Every structure is written in C-alpha cells, then in structure tokens.
PDB file of C-alpha atoms in Angstrom:
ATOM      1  CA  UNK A   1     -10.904 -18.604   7.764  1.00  0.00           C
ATOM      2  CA  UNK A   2     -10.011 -16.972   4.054  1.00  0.00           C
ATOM      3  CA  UNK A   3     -10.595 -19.182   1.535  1.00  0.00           C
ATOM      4  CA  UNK A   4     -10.319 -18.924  -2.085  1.00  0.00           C
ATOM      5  CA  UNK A   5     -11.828 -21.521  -4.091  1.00  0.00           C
ATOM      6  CA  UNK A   6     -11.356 -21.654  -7.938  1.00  0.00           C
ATOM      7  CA  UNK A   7     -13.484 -23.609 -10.662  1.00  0.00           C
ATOM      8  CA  UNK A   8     -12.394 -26.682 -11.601  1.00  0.00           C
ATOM      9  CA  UNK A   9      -9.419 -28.086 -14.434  1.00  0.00           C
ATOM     10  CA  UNK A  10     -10.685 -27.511 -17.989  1.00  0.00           C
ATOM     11  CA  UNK A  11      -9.777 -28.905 -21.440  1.00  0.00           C
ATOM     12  CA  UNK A  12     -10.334 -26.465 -24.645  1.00  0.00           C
ATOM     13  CA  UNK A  13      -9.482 -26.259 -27.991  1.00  0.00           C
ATOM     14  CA  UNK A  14      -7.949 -22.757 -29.676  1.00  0.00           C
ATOM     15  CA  UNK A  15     -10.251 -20.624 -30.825  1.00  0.00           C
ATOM     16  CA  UNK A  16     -13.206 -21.481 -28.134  1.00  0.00           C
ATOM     17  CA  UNK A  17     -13.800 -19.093 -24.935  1.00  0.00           C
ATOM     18  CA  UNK A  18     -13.335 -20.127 -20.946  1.00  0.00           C
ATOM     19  CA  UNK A  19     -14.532 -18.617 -18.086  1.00  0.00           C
ATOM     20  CA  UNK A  20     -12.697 -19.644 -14.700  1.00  0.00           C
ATOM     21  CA  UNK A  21     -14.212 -18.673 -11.539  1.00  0.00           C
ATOM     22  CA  UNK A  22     -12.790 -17.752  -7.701  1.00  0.00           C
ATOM     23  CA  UNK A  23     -15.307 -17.971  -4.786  1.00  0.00           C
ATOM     24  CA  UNK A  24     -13.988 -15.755  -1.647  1.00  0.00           C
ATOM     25  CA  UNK A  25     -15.180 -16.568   1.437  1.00  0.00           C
ATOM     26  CA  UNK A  26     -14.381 -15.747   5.223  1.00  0.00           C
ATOM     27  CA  UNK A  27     -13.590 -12.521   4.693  1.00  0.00           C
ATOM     28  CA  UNK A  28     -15.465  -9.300   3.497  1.00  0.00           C
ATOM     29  CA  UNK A  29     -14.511  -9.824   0.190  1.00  0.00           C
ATOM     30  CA  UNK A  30     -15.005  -6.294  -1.666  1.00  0.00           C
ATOM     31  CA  UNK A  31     -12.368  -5.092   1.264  1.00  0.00           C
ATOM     32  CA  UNK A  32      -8.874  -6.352  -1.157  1.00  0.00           C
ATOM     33  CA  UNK A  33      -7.923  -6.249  -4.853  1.00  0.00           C
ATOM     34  CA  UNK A  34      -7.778 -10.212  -6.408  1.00  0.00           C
ATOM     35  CA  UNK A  35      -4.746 -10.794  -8.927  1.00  0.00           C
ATOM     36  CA  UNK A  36      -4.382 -13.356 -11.251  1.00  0.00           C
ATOM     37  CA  UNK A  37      -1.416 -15.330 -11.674  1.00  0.00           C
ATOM     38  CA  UNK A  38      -0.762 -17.762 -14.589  1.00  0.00           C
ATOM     39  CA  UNK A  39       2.360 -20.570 -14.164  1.00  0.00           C
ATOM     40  CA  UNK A  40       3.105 -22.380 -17.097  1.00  0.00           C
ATOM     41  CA  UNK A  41       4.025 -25.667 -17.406  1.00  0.00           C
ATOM     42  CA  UNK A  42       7.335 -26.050 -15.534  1.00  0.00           C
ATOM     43  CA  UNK A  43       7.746 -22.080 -15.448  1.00  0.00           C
ATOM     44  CA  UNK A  44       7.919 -19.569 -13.204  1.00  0.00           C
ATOM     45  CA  UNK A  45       5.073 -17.086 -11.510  1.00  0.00           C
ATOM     46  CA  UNK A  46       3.602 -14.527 -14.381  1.00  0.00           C
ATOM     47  CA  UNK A  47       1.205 -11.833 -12.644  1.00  0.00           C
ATOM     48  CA  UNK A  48      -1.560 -11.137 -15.000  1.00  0.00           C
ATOM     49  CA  UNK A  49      -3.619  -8.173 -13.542  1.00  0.00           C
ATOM     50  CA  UNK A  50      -6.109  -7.689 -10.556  1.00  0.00           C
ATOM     51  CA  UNK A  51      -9.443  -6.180  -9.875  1.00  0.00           C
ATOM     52  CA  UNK A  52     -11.089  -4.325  -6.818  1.00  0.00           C
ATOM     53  CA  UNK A  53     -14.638  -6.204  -6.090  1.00  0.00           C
ATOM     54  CA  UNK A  54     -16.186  -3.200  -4.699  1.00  0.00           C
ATOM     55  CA  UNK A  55     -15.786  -1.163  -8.230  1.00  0.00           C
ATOM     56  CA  UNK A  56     -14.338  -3.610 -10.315  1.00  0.00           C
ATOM     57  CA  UNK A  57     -11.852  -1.495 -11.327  1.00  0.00           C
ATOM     58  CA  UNK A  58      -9.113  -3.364 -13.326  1.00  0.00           C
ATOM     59  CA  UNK A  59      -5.118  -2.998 -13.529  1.00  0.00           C
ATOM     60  CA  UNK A  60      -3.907  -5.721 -16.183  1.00  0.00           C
ATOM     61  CA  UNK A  61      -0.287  -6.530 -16.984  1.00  0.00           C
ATOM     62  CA  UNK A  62       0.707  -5.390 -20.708  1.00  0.00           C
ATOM     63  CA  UNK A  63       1.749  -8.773 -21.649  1.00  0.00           C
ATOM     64  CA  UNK A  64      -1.681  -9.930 -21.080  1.00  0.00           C
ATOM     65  CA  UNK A  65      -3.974  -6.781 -21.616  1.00  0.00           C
ATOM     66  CA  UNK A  66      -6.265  -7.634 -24.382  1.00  0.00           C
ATOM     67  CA  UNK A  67      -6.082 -11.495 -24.361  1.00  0.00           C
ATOM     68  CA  UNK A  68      -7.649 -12.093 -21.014  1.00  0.00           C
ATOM     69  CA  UNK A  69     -10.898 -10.224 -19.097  1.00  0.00           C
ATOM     70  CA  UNK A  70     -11.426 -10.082 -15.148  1.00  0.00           C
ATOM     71  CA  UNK A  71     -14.407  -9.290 -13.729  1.00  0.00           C
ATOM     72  CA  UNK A  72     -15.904  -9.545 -10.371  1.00  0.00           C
ATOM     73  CA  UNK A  73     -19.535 -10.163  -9.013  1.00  0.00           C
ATOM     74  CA  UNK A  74     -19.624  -9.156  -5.824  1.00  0.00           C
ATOM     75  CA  UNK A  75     -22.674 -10.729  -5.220  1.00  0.00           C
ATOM     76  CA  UNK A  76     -21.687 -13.965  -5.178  1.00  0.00           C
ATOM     77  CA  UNK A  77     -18.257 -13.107  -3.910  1.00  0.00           C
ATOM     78  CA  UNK A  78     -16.776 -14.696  -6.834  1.00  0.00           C
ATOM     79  CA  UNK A  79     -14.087 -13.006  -9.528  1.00  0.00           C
ATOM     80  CA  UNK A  80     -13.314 -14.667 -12.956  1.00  0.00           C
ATOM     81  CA  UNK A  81     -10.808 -14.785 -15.842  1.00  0.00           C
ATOM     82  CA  UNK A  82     -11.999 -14.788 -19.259  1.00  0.00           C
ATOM     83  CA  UNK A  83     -10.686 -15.522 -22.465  1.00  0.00           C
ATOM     84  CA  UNK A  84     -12.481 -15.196 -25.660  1.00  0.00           C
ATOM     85  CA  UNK A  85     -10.501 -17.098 -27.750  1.00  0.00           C
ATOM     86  CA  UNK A  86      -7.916 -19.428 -26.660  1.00  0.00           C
ATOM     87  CA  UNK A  87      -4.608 -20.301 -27.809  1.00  0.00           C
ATOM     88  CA  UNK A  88      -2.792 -23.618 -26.946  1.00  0.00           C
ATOM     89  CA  UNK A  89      -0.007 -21.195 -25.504  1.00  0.00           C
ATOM     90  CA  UNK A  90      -3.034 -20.300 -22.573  1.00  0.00           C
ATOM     91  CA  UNK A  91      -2.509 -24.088 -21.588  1.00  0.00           C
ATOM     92  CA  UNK A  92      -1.271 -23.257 -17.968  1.00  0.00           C
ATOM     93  CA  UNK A  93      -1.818 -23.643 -14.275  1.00  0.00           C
ATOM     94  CA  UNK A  94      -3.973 -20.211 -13.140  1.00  0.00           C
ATOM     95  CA  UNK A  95      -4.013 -18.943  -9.618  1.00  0.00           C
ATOM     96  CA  UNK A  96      -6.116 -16.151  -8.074  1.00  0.00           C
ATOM     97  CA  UNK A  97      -4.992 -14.999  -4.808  1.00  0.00           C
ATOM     98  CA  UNK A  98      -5.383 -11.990  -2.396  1.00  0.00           C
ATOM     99  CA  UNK A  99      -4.008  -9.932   0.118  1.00  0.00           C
ATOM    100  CA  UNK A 100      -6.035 -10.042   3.819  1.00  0.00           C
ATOM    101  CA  UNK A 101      -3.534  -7.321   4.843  1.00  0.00           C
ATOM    102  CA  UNK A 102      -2.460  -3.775   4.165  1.00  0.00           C
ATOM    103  CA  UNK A 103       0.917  -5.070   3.232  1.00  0.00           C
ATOM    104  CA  UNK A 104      -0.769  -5.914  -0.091  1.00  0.00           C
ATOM    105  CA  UNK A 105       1.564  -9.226  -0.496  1.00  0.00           C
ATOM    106  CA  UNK A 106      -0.323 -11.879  -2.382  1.00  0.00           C
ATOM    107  CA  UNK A 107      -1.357 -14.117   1.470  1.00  0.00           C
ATOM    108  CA  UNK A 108      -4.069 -16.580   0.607  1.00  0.00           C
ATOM    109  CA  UNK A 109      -4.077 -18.271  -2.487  1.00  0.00           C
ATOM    110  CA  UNK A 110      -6.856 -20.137  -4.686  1.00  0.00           C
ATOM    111  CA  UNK A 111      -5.883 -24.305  -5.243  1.00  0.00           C
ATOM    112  CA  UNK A 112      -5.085 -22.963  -8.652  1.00  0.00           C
ATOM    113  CA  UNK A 113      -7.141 -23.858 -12.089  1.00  0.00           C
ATOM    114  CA  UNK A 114      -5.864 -26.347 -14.831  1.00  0.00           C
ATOM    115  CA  UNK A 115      -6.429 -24.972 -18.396  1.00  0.00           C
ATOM    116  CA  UNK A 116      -5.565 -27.401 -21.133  1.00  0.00           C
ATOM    117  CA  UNK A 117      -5.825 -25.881 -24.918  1.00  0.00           C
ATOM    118  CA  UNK A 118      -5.200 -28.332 -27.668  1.00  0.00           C
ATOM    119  CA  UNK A 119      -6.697 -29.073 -30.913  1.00  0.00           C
TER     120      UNK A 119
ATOM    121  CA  UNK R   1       8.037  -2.318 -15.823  1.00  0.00           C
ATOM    122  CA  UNK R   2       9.869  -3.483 -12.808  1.00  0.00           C
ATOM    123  CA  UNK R   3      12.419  -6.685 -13.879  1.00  0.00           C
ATOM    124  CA  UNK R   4      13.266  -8.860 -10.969  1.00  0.00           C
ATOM    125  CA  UNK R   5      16.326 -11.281 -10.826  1.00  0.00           C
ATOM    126  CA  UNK R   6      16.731 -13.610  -9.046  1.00  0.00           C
ATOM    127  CA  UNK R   7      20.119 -15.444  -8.184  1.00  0.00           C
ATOM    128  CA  UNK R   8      21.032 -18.581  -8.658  1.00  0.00           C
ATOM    129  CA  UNK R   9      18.702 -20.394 -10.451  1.00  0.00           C
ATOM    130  CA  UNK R  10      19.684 -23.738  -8.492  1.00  0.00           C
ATOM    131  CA  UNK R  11      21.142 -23.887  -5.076  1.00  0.00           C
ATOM    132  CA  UNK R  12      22.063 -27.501  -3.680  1.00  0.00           C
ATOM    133  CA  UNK R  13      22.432 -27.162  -0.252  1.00  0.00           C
ATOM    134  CA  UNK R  14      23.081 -29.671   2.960  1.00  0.00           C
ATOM    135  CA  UNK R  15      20.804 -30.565   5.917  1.00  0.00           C
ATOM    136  CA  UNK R  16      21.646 -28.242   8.313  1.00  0.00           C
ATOM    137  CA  UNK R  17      23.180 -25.779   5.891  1.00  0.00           C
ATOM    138  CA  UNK R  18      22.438 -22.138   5.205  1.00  0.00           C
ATOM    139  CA  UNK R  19      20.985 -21.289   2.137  1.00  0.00           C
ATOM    140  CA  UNK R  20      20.671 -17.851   0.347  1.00  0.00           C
ATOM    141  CA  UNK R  21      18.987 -16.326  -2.463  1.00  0.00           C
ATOM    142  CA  UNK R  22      19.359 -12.748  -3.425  1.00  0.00           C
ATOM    143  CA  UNK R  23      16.493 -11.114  -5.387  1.00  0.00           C
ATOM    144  CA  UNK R  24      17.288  -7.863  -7.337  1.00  0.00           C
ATOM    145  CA  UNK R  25      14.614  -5.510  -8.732  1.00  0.00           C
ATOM    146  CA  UNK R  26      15.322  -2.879 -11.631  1.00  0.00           C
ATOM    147  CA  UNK R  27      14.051   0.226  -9.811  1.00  0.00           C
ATOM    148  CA  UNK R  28      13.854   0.448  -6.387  1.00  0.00           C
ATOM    149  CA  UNK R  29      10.527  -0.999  -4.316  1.00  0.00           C
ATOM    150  CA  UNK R  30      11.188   1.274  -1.549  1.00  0.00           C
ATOM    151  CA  UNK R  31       8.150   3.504  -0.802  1.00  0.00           C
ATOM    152  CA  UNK R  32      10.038   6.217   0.803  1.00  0.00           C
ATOM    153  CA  UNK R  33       6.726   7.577   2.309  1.00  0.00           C
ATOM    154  CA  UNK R  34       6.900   5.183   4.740  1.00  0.00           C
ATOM    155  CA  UNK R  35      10.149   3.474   4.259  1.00  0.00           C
ATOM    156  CA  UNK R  36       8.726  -0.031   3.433  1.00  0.00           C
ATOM    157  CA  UNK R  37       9.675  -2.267   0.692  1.00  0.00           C
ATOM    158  CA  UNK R  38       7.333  -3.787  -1.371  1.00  0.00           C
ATOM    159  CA  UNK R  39       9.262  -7.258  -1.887  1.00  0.00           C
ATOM    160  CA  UNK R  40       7.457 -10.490  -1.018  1.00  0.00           C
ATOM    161  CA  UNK R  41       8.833 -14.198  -1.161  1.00  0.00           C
ATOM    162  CA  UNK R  42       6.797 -17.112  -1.229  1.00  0.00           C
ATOM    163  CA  UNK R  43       8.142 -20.676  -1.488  1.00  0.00           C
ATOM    164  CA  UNK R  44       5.880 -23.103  -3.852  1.00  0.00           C
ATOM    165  CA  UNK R  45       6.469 -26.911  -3.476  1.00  0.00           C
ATOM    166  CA  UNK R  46       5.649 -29.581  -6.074  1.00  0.00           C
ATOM    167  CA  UNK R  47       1.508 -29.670  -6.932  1.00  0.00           C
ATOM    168  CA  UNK R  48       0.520 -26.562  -4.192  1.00  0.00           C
ATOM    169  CA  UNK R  49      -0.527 -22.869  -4.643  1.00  0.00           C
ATOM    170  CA  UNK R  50       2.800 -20.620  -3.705  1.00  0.00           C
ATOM    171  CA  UNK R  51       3.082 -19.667  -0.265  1.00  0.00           C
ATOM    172  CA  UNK R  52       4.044 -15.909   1.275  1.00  0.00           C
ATOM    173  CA  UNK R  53       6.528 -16.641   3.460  1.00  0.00           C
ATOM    174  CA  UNK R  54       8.110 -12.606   3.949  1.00  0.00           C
ATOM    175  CA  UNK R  55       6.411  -9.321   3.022  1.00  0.00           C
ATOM    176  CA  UNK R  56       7.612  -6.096   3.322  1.00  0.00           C
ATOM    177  CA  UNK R  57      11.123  -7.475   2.730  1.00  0.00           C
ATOM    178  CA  UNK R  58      11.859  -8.566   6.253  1.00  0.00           C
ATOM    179  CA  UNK R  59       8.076  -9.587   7.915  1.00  0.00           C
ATOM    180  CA  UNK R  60       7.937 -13.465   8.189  1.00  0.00           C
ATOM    181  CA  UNK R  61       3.834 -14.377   7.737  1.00  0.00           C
ATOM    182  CA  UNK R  62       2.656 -15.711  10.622  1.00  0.00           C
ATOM    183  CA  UNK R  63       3.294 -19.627  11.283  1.00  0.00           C
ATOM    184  CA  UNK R  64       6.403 -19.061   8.893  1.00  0.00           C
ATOM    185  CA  UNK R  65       9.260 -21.081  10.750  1.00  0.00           C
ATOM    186  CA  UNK R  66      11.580 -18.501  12.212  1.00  0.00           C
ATOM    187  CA  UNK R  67      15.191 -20.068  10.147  1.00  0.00           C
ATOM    188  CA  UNK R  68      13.101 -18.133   7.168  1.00  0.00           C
ATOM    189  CA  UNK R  69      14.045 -14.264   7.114  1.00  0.00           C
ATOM    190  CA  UNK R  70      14.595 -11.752   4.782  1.00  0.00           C
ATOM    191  CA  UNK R  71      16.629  -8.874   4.313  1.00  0.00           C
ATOM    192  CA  UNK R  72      17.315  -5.577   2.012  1.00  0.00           C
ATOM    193  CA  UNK R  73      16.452  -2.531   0.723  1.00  0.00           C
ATOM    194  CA  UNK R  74      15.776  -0.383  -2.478  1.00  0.00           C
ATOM    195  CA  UNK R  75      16.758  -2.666  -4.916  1.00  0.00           C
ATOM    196  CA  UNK R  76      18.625  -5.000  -3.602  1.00  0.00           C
ATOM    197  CA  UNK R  77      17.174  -8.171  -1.459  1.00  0.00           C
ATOM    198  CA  UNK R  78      18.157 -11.315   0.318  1.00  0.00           C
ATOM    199  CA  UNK R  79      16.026 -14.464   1.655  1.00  0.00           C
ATOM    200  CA  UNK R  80      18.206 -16.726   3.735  1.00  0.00           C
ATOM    201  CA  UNK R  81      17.168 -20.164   5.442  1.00  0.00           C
ATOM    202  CA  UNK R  82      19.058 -20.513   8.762  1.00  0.00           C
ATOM    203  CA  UNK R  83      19.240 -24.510   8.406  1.00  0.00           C
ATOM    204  CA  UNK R  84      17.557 -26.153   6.074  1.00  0.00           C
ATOM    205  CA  UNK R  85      15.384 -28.969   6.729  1.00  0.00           C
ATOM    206  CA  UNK R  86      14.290 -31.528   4.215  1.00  0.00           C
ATOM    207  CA  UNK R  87      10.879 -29.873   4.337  1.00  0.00           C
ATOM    208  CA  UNK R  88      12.032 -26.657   2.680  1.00  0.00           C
ATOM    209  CA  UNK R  89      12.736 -28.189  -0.620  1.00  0.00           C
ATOM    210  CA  UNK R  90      10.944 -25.910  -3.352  1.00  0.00           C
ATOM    211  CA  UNK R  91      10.799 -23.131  -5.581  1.00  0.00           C
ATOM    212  CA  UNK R  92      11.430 -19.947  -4.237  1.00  0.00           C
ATOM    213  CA  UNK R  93       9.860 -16.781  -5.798  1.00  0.00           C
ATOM    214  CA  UNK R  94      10.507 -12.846  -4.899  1.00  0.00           C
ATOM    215  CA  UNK R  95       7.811 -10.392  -5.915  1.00  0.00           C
ATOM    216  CA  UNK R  96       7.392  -6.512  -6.269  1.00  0.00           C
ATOM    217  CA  UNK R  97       4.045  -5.180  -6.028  1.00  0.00           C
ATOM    218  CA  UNK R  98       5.352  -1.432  -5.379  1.00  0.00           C
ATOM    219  CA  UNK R  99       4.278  -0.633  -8.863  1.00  0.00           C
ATOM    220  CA  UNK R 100       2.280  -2.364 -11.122  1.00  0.00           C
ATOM    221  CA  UNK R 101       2.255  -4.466 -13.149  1.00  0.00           C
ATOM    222  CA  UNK R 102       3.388  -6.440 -10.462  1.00  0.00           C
ATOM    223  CA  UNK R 103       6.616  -9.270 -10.732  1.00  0.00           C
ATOM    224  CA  UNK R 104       8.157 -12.067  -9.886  1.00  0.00           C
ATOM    225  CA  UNK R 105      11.784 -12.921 -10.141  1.00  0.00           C
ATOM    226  CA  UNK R 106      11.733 -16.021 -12.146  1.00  0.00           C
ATOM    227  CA  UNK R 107      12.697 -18.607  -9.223  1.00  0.00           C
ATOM    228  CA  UNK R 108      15.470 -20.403  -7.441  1.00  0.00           C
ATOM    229  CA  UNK R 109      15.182 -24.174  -6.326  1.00  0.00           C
ATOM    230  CA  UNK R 110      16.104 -25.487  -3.480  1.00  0.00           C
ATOM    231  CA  UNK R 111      17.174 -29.101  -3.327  1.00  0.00           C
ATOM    232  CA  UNK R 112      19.420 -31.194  -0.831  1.00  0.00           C
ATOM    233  CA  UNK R 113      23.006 -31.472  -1.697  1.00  0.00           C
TER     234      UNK R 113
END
C-alpha cells in the first residue's frame, strides 16, 4: 500500500527556520516526482513545486521560489520542505502528495502538516 | 502560468439532484501528442488530505463511485455528480499539471440544498 506520512503539526515564530518531513513507503519511491501543496487557512489548494527523488531535481512555483527549499533523501525515502525564515503568512496546512501513475495526477496524499507562525 | 476558474463558487444542491461544476483553464491542457488532458479533480472534505477523484479529464480513480464523471477538452471542463448523496458534501478542486507550475482552480462547495 502507498503511504505518505508527513512530520508532525509545528508552532514557530517569524524569523526562525522549519524543516517538515514526508516518509514514502510501499512503493519504489525514486520512481515519481513529490509536490508540495500549501492550503491556507480556509483557502483553496496552492501548488508549491515538486522534486524527482532519484536526482532531486526541483521545479518550484514562482510565487514560492526563493521562500521555501525541497529536498529529497532517498535514502530514507523521505522528502522535506524548508523554510529559512518564517513569516506568520507561512501559517498554513502543507500537503505532500504523489502520483503512483503515469497520468501524473496528484493520487496519494500525505495527512498534511500544521505550521503555526506567530510571534 | 496556467489560471484555472472554476464556476460557481457555491452550489446548493438536493439529495438526489445533479450537480455540476465547470472548470476552465487559460491555455489549453490538451497534450495533442497523445490527445489527453491534463485536468484532475479531487474532492477534499472537512479535516482530510484532498482526494483525486478524475484524471485525465474523464478517468474516475479507482473505488471512485461511478455518479462522479468528468468531461471536456482543451480548455474547457466539466465534473458532474449524477445524484448526490449526503456523503459528497465538500470542496471540489480542478487541477492542471500539463505545464508547470502546476494549478488549481480555487474551489466550489458542495452543500445540501
């Protein structure tokens, strides 16, 4: 069974860095690209960017090239989102997800990661 | 980038009623290589991860319930639920990931009239 399993909710203040993690499993995991996907609170679906495990190659979104880094170890199966300095606008619900298929539609989905920024 | 809209924002439907949302992208999402849109929908209910529900416009995911389908080409796309049960109460999203950066239309809910 593909799973995707992210790191648990966090609480920040602005200025401080995060690292959230996703743990693939049941599934050869440098085979498919992971995105990102951020949801506000009470907002819509924003894709951020993705990354290929077996090169880490990166594709980011413009709106959030620059504030956020994703990397991949493909080691320990696992792909993270990084932010070096946070703002309280990063506070947000953050998915990873994948596609299993060649369709390339976004098919399993991580629980999602809580990210709280506040002073 | 590709800018998807989504229409309406809100749709109130009855038990048992039809309900459609149309999705349209910018540019087109048709990969006329091999003639297959790139236009997902997912449905995302209260607390959960979203859900795929239709990929390449018109492909229901497996164990998607068959009153789900999806419809359109190019630019211009349709999800319809046959009869909606009191189960299918969300957020609806469509998606292009034809060229990136990927998006999402920015969502139509679903509630019982």
């Amino acid at each position: 069974e593909v799973q995707l399993v992210q790191s648990g909710a966090e609480m920040k203040k602005p200025g401080e860095s995060l690292t959230i993690s996703c743990k693939g499993s049941g599934y050869t995991f440098t085979t498919y690209w992971i995105s990102w996907v951020r949801q506000m609170p009470g907002k819509g679906l924003e894709w951020m960017g993705k990354i290929d495990p077996r090169e880490s190659y990166t594709n980011y979104s413009p709106s959030f090239q620059g504030h956020v880094t994703i990397t991949a170890d493909k080691s320990i199966r696992t792909a993270h989102l990084q932010w070096s300095s946070l703002k309280a606008s990063d506070t947000a619900m953050y998915y990873c997800a994948t596609s299993y298929s060649d369709h390339g539609a976004l098919e399993y989905w991580g629980q999602g990661t809580l990210v709280s920024v506040s002073s | 980038d590709i800018e998807m809209i989504q229409s309406p924002d809100s749709l109130p439907v009855s038990l048992g009623e039809r309900a459609t949302i149309n999705c349209k992208s910018s540019q087109t999402v048709l990969n006329s290589s091999n003639n297959k849109n790139y236009l997902g929908w997912y449905q995302q209910k209260p607390g959960q991860p979203p859900k795929l529900l239709i990929y390449w416009a018109s492909i229901r995911e497996s164990g998607v319930p068959d009153r789900f389908s999806g419809s359109g080409s190019g630019t211009d796309f349709t999800l319809t639920i046959s009869s909606l049960q009191a189960e299918d109460v969300a957020v609806y999203y469509c998606e292009q990931y034809y060229s990136p950066p990927w998006t999402f239309g920015q969502g139509t809910k679903v509630e019982i009239k």
